[in-house]
PDB file of C-alpha atoms in Angstrom:
ATOM      1  CA  UNK A 295       4.618 -12.515 -11.352  1.00  0.00           C
ATOM      2  CA  UNK A 296       4.711 -15.525 -13.693  1.00  0.00           C
ATOM      3  CA  UNK A 297       7.539 -13.999 -15.759  1.00  0.00           C
ATOM      4  CA  UNK A 298       9.578 -13.183 -12.672  1.00  0.00           C
ATOM      5  CA  UNK A 299       9.093 -16.730 -11.347  1.00  0.00           C
ATOM      6  CA  UNK A 300      10.329 -18.108 -14.678  1.00  0.00           C
ATOM      7  CA  UNK A 301      13.342 -15.771 -14.639  1.00  0.00           C
ATOM      8  CA  UNK A 302      14.273 -16.997 -11.167  1.00  0.00           C
ATOM      9  CA  UNK A 303      13.737 -20.672 -12.050  1.00  0.00           C
ATOM     10  CA  UNK A 304      15.908 -20.364 -15.182  1.00  0.00           C
ATOM     11  CA  UNK A 305      18.440 -18.007 -13.576  1.00  0.00           C
ATOM     12  CA  UNK A 306      18.004 -15.694 -16.550  1.00  0.00           C
ATOM     13  CA  UNK A 307      17.149 -12.109 -15.721  1.00  0.00           C
ATOM     14  CA  UNK A 308      16.377  -8.836 -17.424  1.00  0.00           C
ATOM     15  CA  UNK A 309      18.842  -6.113 -16.479  1.00  0.00           C
ATOM     16  CA  UNK A 310      15.955  -3.812 -15.589  1.00  0.00           C
ATOM     17  CA  UNK A 311      12.497  -4.407 -14.070  1.00  0.00           C
ATOM     18  CA  UNK A 312       9.732  -1.851 -13.634  1.00  0.00           C
ATOM     19  CA  UNK A 313       7.027  -2.843 -11.130  1.00  0.00           C
ATOM     20  CA  UNK A 314       4.327  -0.203 -11.415  1.00  0.00           C
ATOM     21  CA  UNK A 315       0.748   0.177 -10.219  1.00  0.00           C
ATOM     22  CA  UNK A 316      -1.355   0.654  -7.105  1.00  0.00           C
ATOM     23  CA  UNK A 317      -1.243  -2.850  -5.609  1.00  0.00           C
ATOM     24  CA  UNK A 318       1.502  -2.645  -2.985  1.00  0.00           C
ATOM     25  CA  UNK A 319       1.156  -6.318  -1.998  1.00  0.00           C
ATOM     26  CA  UNK A 320       1.972  -7.593  -5.502  1.00  0.00           C
ATOM     27  CA  UNK A 321       4.869  -5.162  -5.929  1.00  0.00           C
ATOM     28  CA  UNK A 322       6.348  -6.253  -2.604  1.00  0.00           C
ATOM     29  CA  UNK A 323       5.949  -9.931  -3.525  1.00  0.00           C
ATOM     30  CA  UNK A 324       7.848  -9.439  -6.808  1.00  0.00           C
ATOM     31  CA  UNK A 325      10.534  -7.269  -5.207  1.00  0.00           C
ATOM     32  CA  UNK A 326      11.103  -9.726  -2.357  1.00  0.00           C
ATOM     33  CA  UNK A 327      11.277 -12.719  -4.723  1.00  0.00           C
ATOM     34  CA  UNK A 328      13.985 -11.038  -6.794  1.00  0.00           C
ATOM     35  CA  UNK A 329      15.952 -10.024  -3.723  1.00  0.00           C
ATOM     36  CA  UNK A 330      15.804 -13.523  -2.252  1.00  0.00           C
ATOM     37  CA  UNK A 331      16.987 -15.047  -5.534  1.00  0.00           C
ATOM     38  CA  UNK A 332      19.751 -12.537  -6.279  1.00  0.00           C
ATOM     39  CA  UNK A 333      21.183 -11.546  -2.897  1.00  0.00           C
ATOM     40  CA  UNK A 334      22.786 -14.405  -0.988  1.00  0.00           C
ATOM     41  CA  UNK A 335      22.689 -14.359   2.805  1.00  0.00           C
ATOM     42  CA  UNK A 336      25.854 -12.742   4.109  1.00  0.00           C
ATOM     43  CA  UNK A 337      26.470 -10.849   0.852  1.00  0.00           C
ATOM     44  CA  UNK A 338      24.215  -7.842   1.451  1.00  0.00           C
ATOM     45  CA  UNK A 339      27.004  -5.625   0.101  1.00  0.00           C
ATOM     46  CA  UNK A 340      25.653  -6.632  -3.319  1.00  0.00           C
ATOM     47  CA  UNK A 341      22.335  -4.938  -2.561  1.00  0.00           C
ATOM     48  CA  UNK A 342      21.448  -1.235  -2.638  1.00  0.00           C
ATOM     49  CA  UNK A 343      18.056   0.245  -1.818  1.00  0.00           C
ATOM     50  CA  UNK A 344      16.850   3.792  -2.553  1.00  0.00           C
ATOM     51  CA  UNK A 345      13.459   5.280  -1.699  1.00  0.00           C
ATOM     52  CA  UNK A 346      11.706   8.636  -2.081  1.00  0.00           C
ATOM     53  CA  UNK A 347      12.016  11.689  -4.262  1.00  0.00           C
ATOM     54  CA  UNK A 348      15.305  12.855  -2.729  1.00  0.00           C
ATOM     55  CA  UNK A 349      17.463  10.177  -4.365  1.00  0.00           C
ATOM     56  CA  UNK A 350      20.803  11.367  -5.751  1.00  0.00           C
ATOM     57  CA  UNK A 351      21.173   9.907  -9.276  1.00  0.00           C
ATOM     58  CA  UNK A 352      24.994  10.112  -9.043  1.00  0.00           C
ATOM     59  CA  UNK A 353      24.985   7.778  -6.011  1.00  0.00           C
ATOM     60  CA  UNK A 354      22.714   5.372  -7.850  1.00  0.00           C
ATOM     61  CA  UNK A 355      24.916   5.295 -10.958  1.00  0.00           C
ATOM     62  CA  UNK A 356      28.035   4.770  -8.815  1.00  0.00           C
ATOM     63  CA  UNK A 357      26.520   1.673  -7.180  1.00  0.00           C
ATOM     64  CA  UNK A 358      25.156   0.375 -10.459  1.00  0.00           C
ATOM     65  CA  UNK A 359      28.664   0.495 -11.918  1.00  0.00           C
ATOM     66  CA  UNK A 360      30.170  -1.423  -8.965  1.00  0.00           C
ATOM     67  CA  UNK A 361      30.983  -5.061  -9.695  1.00  0.00           C
ATOM     68  CA  UNK A 362      29.262  -7.647  -7.456  1.00  0.00           C
ATOM     69  CA  UNK A 363      31.369  -9.266  -4.735  1.00  0.00           C
ATOM     70  CA  UNK A 364      31.632 -13.074  -5.147  1.00  0.00           C
ATOM     71  CA  UNK A 365      28.236 -13.188  -6.894  1.00  0.00           C
ATOM     72  CA  UNK A 366      26.826 -13.095 -10.398  1.00  0.00           C
ATOM     73  CA  UNK A 367      24.760  -9.986  -9.876  1.00  0.00           C
ATOM     74  CA  UNK A 368      24.368  -6.779  -7.905  1.00  0.00           C
ATOM     75  CA  UNK A 369      20.764  -5.750  -7.146  1.00  0.00           C
ATOM     76  CA  UNK A 370      19.723  -2.084  -7.000  1.00  0.00           C
ATOM     77  CA  UNK A 371      16.121  -1.304  -5.985  1.00  0.00           C
ATOM     78  CA  UNK A 372      14.746   2.196  -6.576  1.00  0.00           C
ATOM     79  CA  UNK A 373      11.299   2.780  -5.049  1.00  0.00           C
ATOM     80  CA  UNK A 374       8.856   5.698  -5.456  1.00  0.00           C
ATOM     81  CA  UNK A 375      11.597   7.901  -6.853  1.00  0.00           C
ATOM     82  CA  UNK A 376       9.392  10.114  -9.000  1.00  0.00           C
ATOM     83  CA  UNK A 377      11.914   9.705 -11.834  1.00  0.00           C
ATOM     84  CA  UNK A 378       9.129   8.551 -14.151  1.00  0.00           C
ATOM     85  CA  UNK A 379       7.361  11.888 -13.687  1.00  0.00           C
ATOM     86  CA  UNK A 380      10.124  14.461 -13.243  1.00  0.00           C
ATOM     87  CA  UNK A 381      12.732  12.651 -15.383  1.00  0.00           C
ATOM     88  CA  UNK A 382      16.334  11.601 -14.733  1.00  0.00           C
ATOM     89  CA  UNK A 383      18.820  12.170 -17.548  1.00  0.00           C
ATOM     90  CA  UNK A 384      21.593  10.092 -15.955  1.00  0.00           C
ATOM     91  CA  UNK A 385      19.406   6.983 -15.759  1.00  0.00           C
ATOM     92  CA  UNK A 386      17.936   7.620 -19.188  1.00  0.00           C
ATOM     93  CA  UNK A 387      21.493   7.606 -20.576  1.00  0.00           C
ATOM     94  CA  UNK A 388      22.519   4.550 -18.527  1.00  0.00           C
ATOM     95  CA  UNK A 389      19.622   2.454 -19.812  1.00  0.00           C
ATOM     96  CA  UNK A 390      20.977   2.726 -23.355  1.00  0.00           C
ATOM     97  CA  UNK A 391      23.959   0.579 -22.333  1.00  0.00           C
ATOM     98  CA  UNK A 392      23.270  -1.191 -18.996  1.00  0.00           C
ATOM     99  CA  UNK A 393      25.896  -3.075 -16.996  1.00  0.00           C
ATOM    100  CA  UNK A 394      25.288  -6.813 -17.423  1.00  0.00           C
ATOM    101  CA  UNK A 395      26.183  -7.655 -13.804  1.00  0.00           C
ATOM    102  CA  UNK A 396      23.714  -5.225 -12.207  1.00  0.00           C
ATOM    103  CA  UNK A 397      19.967  -5.694 -12.060  1.00  0.00           C
ATOM    104  CA  UNK A 398      17.835  -2.628 -11.390  1.00  0.00           C
ATOM    105  CA  UNK A 399      14.304  -2.902 -10.023  1.00  0.00           C
ATOM    106  CA  UNK A 400      12.158   0.233 -10.207  1.00  0.00           C
ATOM    107  CA  UNK A 401       9.071   0.121  -7.953  1.00  0.00           C
ATOM    108  CA  UNK A 402       6.667   2.962  -8.698  1.00  0.00           C
ATOM    109  CA  UNK A 403       3.042   3.745  -7.953  1.00  0.00           C
ATOM    110  CA  UNK A 404       2.709   6.514 -10.535  1.00  0.00           C
ATOM    111  CA  UNK A 405       4.379   6.363 -13.939  1.00  0.00           C
ATOM    112  CA  UNK A 406       4.037   8.863 -16.773  1.00  0.00           C
ATOM    113  CA  UNK A 407       4.193   6.711 -19.887  1.00  0.00           C
ATOM    114  CA  UNK A 408       5.107   9.797 -21.906  1.00  0.00           C
ATOM    115  CA  UNK A 409       8.330  10.261 -19.933  1.00  0.00           C
ATOM    116  CA  UNK A 410      11.708   9.642 -21.594  1.00  0.00           C
ATOM    117  CA  UNK A 411      12.701   7.206 -18.849  1.00  0.00           C
ATOM    118  CA  UNK A 412       9.625   5.030 -19.408  1.00  0.00           C
ATOM    119  CA  UNK A 413      10.098   5.062 -23.185  1.00  0.00           C
ATOM    120  CA  UNK A 414      13.760   4.123 -22.716  1.00  0.00           C
ATOM    121  CA  UNK A 415      12.681   1.028 -20.772  1.00  0.00           C
ATOM    122  CA  UNK A 416      10.280  -0.278 -23.404  1.00  0.00           C
ATOM    123  CA  UNK A 417      12.986  -2.203 -25.284  1.00  0.00           C
ATOM    124  CA  UNK A 418      15.312  -2.901 -22.367  1.00  0.00           C
ATOM    125  CA  UNK A 419      13.184  -3.932 -19.408  1.00  0.00           C
ATOM    126  CA  UNK A 420      10.435  -6.175 -18.106  1.00  0.00           C
ATOM    127  CA  UNK A 421       7.486  -3.935 -17.228  1.00  0.00           C
ATOM    128  CA  UNK A 422       4.747  -5.266 -14.948  1.00  0.00           C
ATOM    129  CA  UNK A 423       1.532  -3.348 -14.289  1.00  0.00           C
ATOM    130  CA  UNK A 424       0.411  -4.481 -10.834  1.00  0.00           C
ATOM    131  CA  UNK A 425      -3.034  -3.206  -9.900  1.00  0.00           C
ATOM    132  CA  UNK A 426      -5.872  -4.859  -7.978  1.00  0.00           C
ATOM    133  CA  UNK A 427      -6.749  -8.115  -9.787  1.00  0.00           C
ATOM    134  CA  UNK A 428     -10.253  -8.892 -11.042  1.00  0.00           C
ATOM    135  CA  UNK A 429     -12.811 -10.424  -8.694  1.00  0.00           C
ATOM    136  CA  UNK A 430     -12.414 -13.845 -10.340  1.00  0.00           C
ATOM    137  CA  UNK A 431      -8.636 -13.719  -9.880  1.00  0.00           C
ATOM    138  CA  UNK A 432      -9.082 -12.700  -6.247  1.00  0.00           C
ATOM    139  CA  UNK A 433     -11.477 -15.608  -5.746  1.00  0.00           C
ATOM    140  CA  UNK A 434      -8.919 -18.053  -7.148  1.00  0.00           C
ATOM    141  CA  UNK A 435      -6.246 -16.539  -4.897  1.00  0.00           C
ATOM    142  CA  UNK A 436      -8.440 -16.885  -1.790  1.00  0.00           C
ATOM    143  CA  UNK A 437      -9.444 -20.449  -2.721  1.00  0.00           C
ATOM    144  CA  UNK A 438      -5.764 -21.374  -3.155  1.00  0.00           C
ATOM    145  CA  UNK A 439      -4.941 -19.972   0.290  1.00  0.00           C
ATOM    146  CA  UNK A 440      -7.855 -21.767   1.921  1.00  0.00           C
ATOM    147  CA  UNK A 441      -7.007 -25.045   0.169  1.00  0.00           C
ATOM    148  CA  UNK A 442      -3.346 -24.797   1.220  1.00  0.00           C
ATOM    149  CA  UNK A 443      -4.557 -24.629   4.833  1.00  0.00           C
ATOM    150  CA  UNK A 444      -6.562 -27.841   4.359  1.00  0.00           C
ATOM    151  CA  UNK A 445      -9.910 -26.040   4.409  1.00  0.00           C
ATOM    152  CA  UNK A 446     -12.853 -25.421   2.103  1.00  0.00           C
ATOM    153  CA  UNK A 447     -14.923 -22.262   1.707  1.00  0.00           C
ATOM    154  CA  UNK A 448     -18.448 -21.956   0.406  1.00  0.00           C
ATOM    155  CA  UNK A 449     -18.828 -19.773  -2.682  1.00  0.00           C
ATOM    156  CA  UNK A 450     -21.249 -17.440  -0.895  1.00  0.00           C
ATOM    157  CA  UNK A 451     -18.791 -17.059   1.999  1.00  0.00           C
ATOM    158  CA  UNK A 452     -15.922 -16.333  -0.400  1.00  0.00           C
ATOM    159  CA  UNK A 453     -17.936 -13.607  -2.117  1.00  0.00           C
ATOM    160  CA  UNK A 454     -19.002 -12.099   1.202  1.00  0.00           C
ATOM    161  CA  UNK A 455     -15.409 -12.212   2.436  1.00  0.00           C
ATOM    162  CA  UNK A 456     -14.173 -10.298  -0.628  1.00  0.00           C
ATOM    163  CA  UNK A 457     -17.006  -7.775  -0.381  1.00  0.00           C
ATOM    164  CA  UNK A 458     -15.819  -6.884   3.113  1.00  0.00           C
ATOM    165  CA  UNK A 459     -12.051  -7.059   2.705  1.00  0.00           C
ATOM    166  CA  UNK A 460     -11.152  -6.272  -0.913  1.00  0.00           C
ATOM    167  CA  UNK A 461      -9.723  -2.811  -0.286  1.00  0.00           C
ATOM    168  CA  UNK A 462      -6.247  -4.152  -1.092  1.00  0.00           C
ATOM    169  CA  UNK A 463      -4.518  -7.517  -1.428  1.00  0.00           C
ATOM    170  CA  UNK A 464      -2.569  -6.787   1.732  1.00  0.00           C
ATOM    171  CA  UNK A 465      -5.827  -6.369   3.653  1.00  0.00           C
ATOM    172  CA  UNK A 466      -7.282  -9.521   2.074  1.00  0.00           C
ATOM    173  CA  UNK A 467      -4.158 -11.450   3.075  1.00  0.00           C
ATOM    174  CA  UNK A 468      -4.363 -10.289   6.710  1.00  0.00           C
ATOM    175  CA  UNK A 469      -8.089 -10.960   7.001  1.00  0.00           C
ATOM    176  CA  UNK A 470      -7.723 -14.384   5.334  1.00  0.00           C
ATOM    177  CA  UNK A 471      -4.996 -15.362   7.797  1.00  0.00           C
ATOM    178  CA  UNK A 472      -7.308 -14.496  10.707  1.00  0.00           C
ATOM    179  CA  UNK A 473     -10.191 -16.377   9.112  1.00  0.00           C
ATOM    180  CA  UNK A 474      -8.104 -19.515   8.534  1.00  0.00           C
ATOM    181  CA  UNK A 475      -6.811 -19.501  12.122  1.00  0.00           C
ATOM    182  CA  UNK A 476     -10.393 -19.135  13.405  1.00  0.00           C
ATOM    183  CA  UNK A 477     -11.712 -22.084  11.357  1.00  0.00           C
ATOM    184  CA  UNK A 478      -8.798 -24.541  11.364  1.00  0.00           C
ATOM    185  CA  UNK A 479     -10.725 -27.180  13.304  1.00  0.00           C
ATOM    186  CA  UNK A 480     -13.970 -26.769  11.340  1.00  0.00           C
ATOM    187  CA  UNK A 481     -12.977 -27.961   7.871  1.00  0.00           C
ATOM    188  CA  UNK A 482     -15.203 -25.470   6.054  1.00  0.00           C
ATOM    189  CA  UNK A 483     -15.638 -21.691   6.179  1.00  0.00           C
ATOM    190  CA  UNK A 484     -19.141 -20.211   6.010  1.00  0.00           C
ATOM    191  CA  UNK A 485     -20.595 -16.687   6.076  1.00  0.00           C
ATOM    192  CA  UNK A 486     -21.049 -16.714   9.864  1.00  0.00           C
ATOM    193  CA  UNK A 487     -17.305 -17.358  10.248  1.00  0.00           C
ATOM    194  CA  UNK A 488     -16.535 -14.375   8.013  1.00  0.00           C
ATOM    195  CA  UNK A 489     -18.911 -12.158   9.996  1.00  0.00           C
ATOM    196  CA  UNK A 490     -17.354 -13.305  13.277  1.00  0.00           C
ATOM    197  CA  UNK A 491     -13.763 -12.589  12.265  1.00  0.00           C
ATOM    198  CA  UNK A 492     -13.472 -10.031   9.482  1.00  0.00           C
ATOM    199  CA  UNK A 493     -13.841  -6.287   9.805  1.00  0.00           C
ATOM    200  CA  UNK A 494     -16.843  -5.032   7.875  1.00  0.00           C
ATOM    201  CA  UNK A 495     -16.241  -1.833   5.931  1.00  0.00           C
ATOM    202  CA  UNK A 496     -18.287   1.253   6.818  1.00  0.00           C
ATOM    203  CA  UNK A 497     -19.952   1.370   3.396  1.00  0.00           C
ATOM    204  CA  UNK A 498     -21.032  -2.267   3.747  1.00  0.00           C
ATOM    205  CA  UNK A 499     -22.502  -1.670   7.215  1.00  0.00           C
ATOM    206  CA  UNK A 500     -24.435   1.288   5.802  1.00  0.00           C
ATOM    207  CA  UNK A 501     -25.533  -0.766   2.804  1.00  0.00           C
ATOM    208  CA  UNK A 502     -26.878  -3.414   5.193  1.00  0.00           C
ATOM    209  CA  UNK A 503     -28.748  -0.669   7.053  1.00  0.00           C
ATOM    210  CA  UNK A 504     -30.189   0.689   3.793  1.00  0.00           C
ATOM    211  CA  UNK A 505     -31.258  -2.810   2.757  1.00  0.00           C
ATOM    212  CA  UNK A 506     -33.420  -2.982   5.894  1.00  0.00           C
ATOM    213  CA  UNK A 507     -34.709   0.518   5.126  1.00  0.00           C
ATOM    214  CA  UNK A 508     -35.709  -0.616   1.614  1.00  0.00           C
ATOM    215  CA  UNK A 509     -37.553  -3.592   3.110  1.00  0.00           C
ATOM    216  CA  UNK A 510     -39.254  -1.230   5.616  1.00  0.00           C
ATOM    217  CA  UNK A 511     -37.673  -3.094   8.535  1.00  0.00           C
ATOM    218  CA  UNK A 512     -37.306   0.098  10.520  1.00  0.00           C
ATOM    219  CA  UNK A 513     -36.299  -1.458  13.837  1.00  0.00           C
ATOM    220  CA  UNK A 514     -33.359  -3.365  12.291  1.00  0.00           C
ATOM    221  CA  UNK A 515     -32.254  -0.272  10.384  1.00  0.00           C
ATOM    222  CA  UNK A 516     -32.208   1.805  13.581  1.00  0.00           C
ATOM    223  CA  UNK A 517     -30.317  -0.945  15.414  1.00  0.00           C
ATOM    224  CA  UNK A 518     -27.573  -0.847  12.770  1.00  0.00           C
ATOM    225  CA  UNK A 519     -27.477   2.953  13.017  1.00  0.00           C
ATOM    226  CA  UNK A 520     -27.015   2.633  16.790  1.00  0.00           C
ATOM    227  CA  UNK A 521     -24.181   0.153  16.171  1.00  0.00           C
ATOM    228  CA  UNK A 522     -22.445   2.661  13.884  1.00  0.00           C
ATOM    229  CA  UNK A 523     -22.717   5.368  16.537  1.00  0.00           C
ATOM    230  CA  UNK A 524     -21.176   2.994  19.102  1.00  0.00           C
ATOM    231  CA  UNK A 525     -18.271   2.559  16.666  1.00  0.00           C
ATOM    232  CA  UNK A 526     -17.800   6.367  16.852  1.00  0.00           C
ATOM    233  CA  UNK A 527     -18.885   6.963  13.250  1.00  0.00           C
ATOM    234  CA  UNK A 528     -19.941  10.588  12.739  1.00  0.00           C
ATOM    235  CA  UNK A 529     -23.656  10.960  11.866  1.00  0.00           C
ATOM    236  CA  UNK A 530     -22.861  13.432   9.073  1.00  0.00           C
ATOM    237  CA  UNK A 531     -20.475  10.893   7.506  1.00  0.00           C
ATOM    238  CA  UNK A 532     -23.153   8.188   7.723  1.00  0.00           C
ATOM    239  CA  UNK A 533     -25.565  10.573   5.991  1.00  0.00           C
ATOM    240  CA  UNK A 534     -22.999  11.308   3.275  1.00  0.00           C
ATOM    241  CA  UNK A 535     -22.527   7.581   2.627  1.00  0.00           C
ATOM    242  CA  UNK A 536     -26.297   7.081   2.499  1.00  0.00           C
ATOM    243  CA  UNK A 537     -26.668   9.841  -0.104  1.00  0.00           C
ATOM    244  CA  UNK A 538     -23.753   8.392  -2.091  1.00  0.00           C
ATOM    245  CA  UNK A 539     -25.316   4.943  -2.182  1.00  0.00           C
ATOM    246  CA  UNK A 540     -28.736   6.321  -3.156  1.00  0.00           C
ATOM    247  CA  UNK A 541     -27.060   8.125  -6.062  1.00  0.00           C
ATOM    248  CA  UNK A 542     -25.389   4.861  -7.093  1.00  0.00           C
ATOM    249  CA  UNK A 543     -28.773   3.144  -6.899  1.00  0.00           C
ATOM    250  CA  UNK A 544     -30.302   5.808  -9.128  1.00  0.00           C
ATOM    251  CA  UNK A 545     -27.617   5.355 -11.773  1.00  0.00           C
ATOM    252  CA  UNK A 546     -27.837   1.571 -11.460  1.00  0.00           C
ATOM    253  CA  UNK A 547     -31.612   1.728 -11.997  1.00  0.00           C
ATOM    254  CA  UNK A 548     -31.137   3.714 -15.218  1.00  0.00           C
ATOM    255  CA  UNK A 549     -28.334   1.492 -16.521  1.00  0.00           C
ATOM    256  CA  UNK A 550     -30.273  -1.700 -15.829  1.00  0.00           C
ATOM    257  CA  UNK A 551     -33.230  -0.238 -17.727  1.00  0.00           C
ATOM    258  CA  UNK A 552     -30.878   0.421 -20.668  1.00  0.00           C
ATOM    259  CA  UNK A 553     -29.922  -3.261 -20.608  1.00  0.00           C
ATOM    260  CA  UNK A 554     -26.324  -2.783 -19.434  1.00  0.00           C
ATOM    261  CA  UNK A 555     -24.511  -5.817 -18.026  1.00  0.00           C
ATOM    262  CA  UNK A 556     -22.963  -6.053 -14.552  1.00  0.00           C
ATOM    263  CA  UNK A 557     -19.371  -5.495 -15.741  1.00  0.00           C
ATOM    264  CA  UNK A 558     -20.309  -2.413 -17.748  1.00  0.00           C
ATOM    265  CA  UNK A 559     -22.341  -0.980 -14.865  1.00  0.00           C
ATOM    266  CA  UNK A 560     -19.442  -1.609 -12.463  1.00  0.00           C
ATOM    267  CA  UNK A 561     -17.118   0.283 -14.804  1.00  0.00           C
ATOM    268  CA  UNK A 562     -19.519   3.219 -15.201  1.00  0.00           C
ATOM    269  CA  UNK A 563     -20.164   3.456 -11.439  1.00  0.00           C
ATOM    270  CA  UNK A 564     -16.470   2.939 -10.540  1.00  0.00           C
ATOM    271  CA  UNK A 565     -17.299   0.050  -8.183  1.00  0.00           C
ATOM    272  CA  UNK A 566     -16.112  -3.554  -7.943  1.00  0.00           C
ATOM    273  CA  UNK A 567     -18.183  -5.899 -10.138  1.00  0.00           C
ATOM    274  CA  UNK A 568     -19.546  -7.866  -7.160  1.00  0.00           C
ATOM    275  CA  UNK A 569     -21.235  -4.665  -5.877  1.00  0.00           C
ATOM    276  CA  UNK A 570     -23.621  -4.455  -8.861  1.00  0.00           C
ATOM    277  CA  UNK A 571     -25.797  -7.502  -7.997  1.00  0.00           C
ATOM    278  CA  UNK A 572     -26.215  -6.052  -4.493  1.00  0.00           C
ATOM    279  CA  UNK A 573     -27.310  -2.704  -5.929  1.00  0.00           C
ATOM    280  CA  UNK A 574     -29.624  -4.437  -8.404  1.00  0.00           C
ATOM    281  CA  UNK A 575     -31.164  -6.395  -5.547  1.00  0.00           C
ATOM    282  CA  UNK A 576     -32.022  -3.279  -3.569  1.00  0.00           C
ATOM    283  CA  UNK A 577     -33.181  -0.982  -6.412  1.00  0.00           C
ATOM    284  CA  UNK A 578     -35.984  -3.386  -7.304  1.00  0.00           C
ATOM    285  CA  UNK A 579     -37.691  -2.183  -4.109  1.00  0.00           C
ATOM    286  CA  UNK A 580     -37.967   1.356  -5.512  1.00  0.00           C
ATOM    287  CA  UNK A 581     -39.249   3.298  -8.469  1.00  0.00           C
ATOM    288  CA  UNK A 582     -36.863   5.863  -9.970  1.00  0.00           C
ATOM    289  CA  UNK A 583     -38.883   8.719  -8.445  1.00  0.00           C
ATOM    290  CA  UNK A 584     -38.724   7.117  -5.001  1.00  0.00           C
ATOM    291  CA  UNK A 585     -34.911   6.908  -5.154  1.00  0.00           C
ATOM    292  CA  UNK A 586     -34.764  10.591  -6.215  1.00  0.00           C
ATOM    293  CA  UNK A 587     -36.863  11.512  -3.180  1.00  0.00           C
ATOM    294  CA  UNK A 588     -34.457   9.528  -0.956  1.00  0.00           C
ATOM    295  CA  UNK A 589     -31.538  11.558  -2.328  1.00  0.00           C
ATOM    296  CA  UNK A 590     -33.449  14.822  -1.803  1.00  0.00           C
ATOM    297  CA  UNK A 591     -34.288  13.861   1.801  1.00  0.00           C
ATOM    298  CA  UNK A 592     -30.570  13.217   2.502  1.00  0.00           C
ATOM    299  CA  UNK A 593     -29.687  16.633   1.034  1.00  0.00           C
ATOM    300  CA  UNK A 594     -32.416  18.402   3.054  1.00  0.00           C
ATOM    301  CA  UNK A 595     -31.249  16.646   6.242  1.00  0.00           C
ATOM    302  CA  UNK A 596     -27.652  17.709   5.616  1.00  0.00           C
ATOM    303  CA  UNK A 597     -28.741  21.333   5.147  1.00  0.00           C
ATOM    304  CA  UNK A 598     -30.796  21.220   8.371  1.00  0.00           C
ATOM    305  CA  UNK A 599     -27.803  19.876  10.307  1.00  0.00           C
ATOM    306  CA  UNK A 600     -25.339  22.383   8.838  1.00  0.00           C
ATOM    307  CA  UNK A 601     -27.629  25.344   9.545  1.00  0.00           C
ATOM    308  CA  UNK A 602     -28.109  24.213  13.147  1.00  0.00           C
ATOM    309  CA  UNK A 603     -31.825  23.510  12.813  1.00  0.00           C
ATOM    310  CA  UNK A 604     -31.400  19.946  14.029  1.00  0.00           C
ATOM    311  CA  UNK A 605     -28.848  17.921  15.994  1.00  0.00           C
ATOM    312  CA  UNK A 606     -26.757  15.709  13.685  1.00  0.00           C
ATOM    313  CA  UNK A 607     -27.478  12.412  15.481  1.00  0.00           C
ATOM    314  CA  UNK A 608     -31.203  13.103  15.743  1.00  0.00           C
ATOM    315  CA  UNK A 609     -31.373  14.465  12.188  1.00  0.00           C
ATOM    316  CA  UNK A 610     -29.917  11.296  10.655  1.00  0.00           C
ATOM    317  CA  UNK A 611     -32.135   9.119  12.873  1.00  0.00           C
ATOM    318  CA  UNK A 612     -35.207  11.059  11.677  1.00  0.00           C
ATOM    319  CA  UNK A 613     -34.102  10.541   8.069  1.00  0.00           C
ATOM    320  CA  UNK A 614     -33.739   6.781   8.620  1.00  0.00           C
ATOM    321  CA  UNK A 615     -37.223   6.662  10.195  1.00  0.00           C
ATOM    322  CA  UNK A 616     -38.718   8.547   7.249  1.00  0.00           C
ATOM    323  CA  UNK A 617     -36.867   6.459   4.645  1.00  0.00           C
ATOM    324  CA  UNK A 618     -37.978   3.188   6.239  1.00  0.00           C
ATOM    325  CA  UNK A 619     -41.661   4.023   6.794  1.00  0.00           C
TER     326      UNK A 619
END
């Protein structure tokens, strides 16, 4: 993003950009910035957009070769074409000698770095890998948004907000906008504001329920289970998520014993780094053998439900009662 901002500010562009990765919000931001800078209002004839795996390379090349009309550049955006997996000889050949008055922006989620097209871009393009930023970067982004609205947010509230919205930057952006609108007259955002406004993910609701189970607060655990049922969550899915989180707790217990740090544990468990302290906080309530028995109880309950020996809703409720005794 920084490089693209500098290119726009200096009016000096690469002929080819490749925006790749899983974070759609960042790719859209970069794509929109380039379009706004390069395509003047009323001169949309200098802009061509292609999307999907049915793109005709001949049409693309024809537009690339067309001179811009009363402008310095023509912009051609090619999105999710699959060319970086299946190949495209015409574009591979074009990249060797690009037209100076046309700027191409490739926007791709999946890129095979072994492909000829990708290798051809290495010396002739700006390549940006745009995936979900780190937790610290997301924190800075949220703080900047809150500050721009004239508000403050407590660190604990910021962390809780990200825990419950960090599925994508687009989702964070939408949830943050709602949160700011809700707290405009308060001056500061706290955890209660986040809970009142933001949608809590299923896994976080279940984690909250399991935290009460670990503390043997059976009534609260059953209340959260009832809330999940009211939200039309399937009991068998709740059970699956419980078993998944117990397995994560088991691995976390072992890794903590080995002296692994939070970042390394997060990488090994394939979770966001802010999840590890939460797991560490709950596993201290159990021995390793106790967590294994929790996993086994979830498996036995699933088998009983699938064989028809117990109703799914009652079966999961019985498991929660047993696990929180």
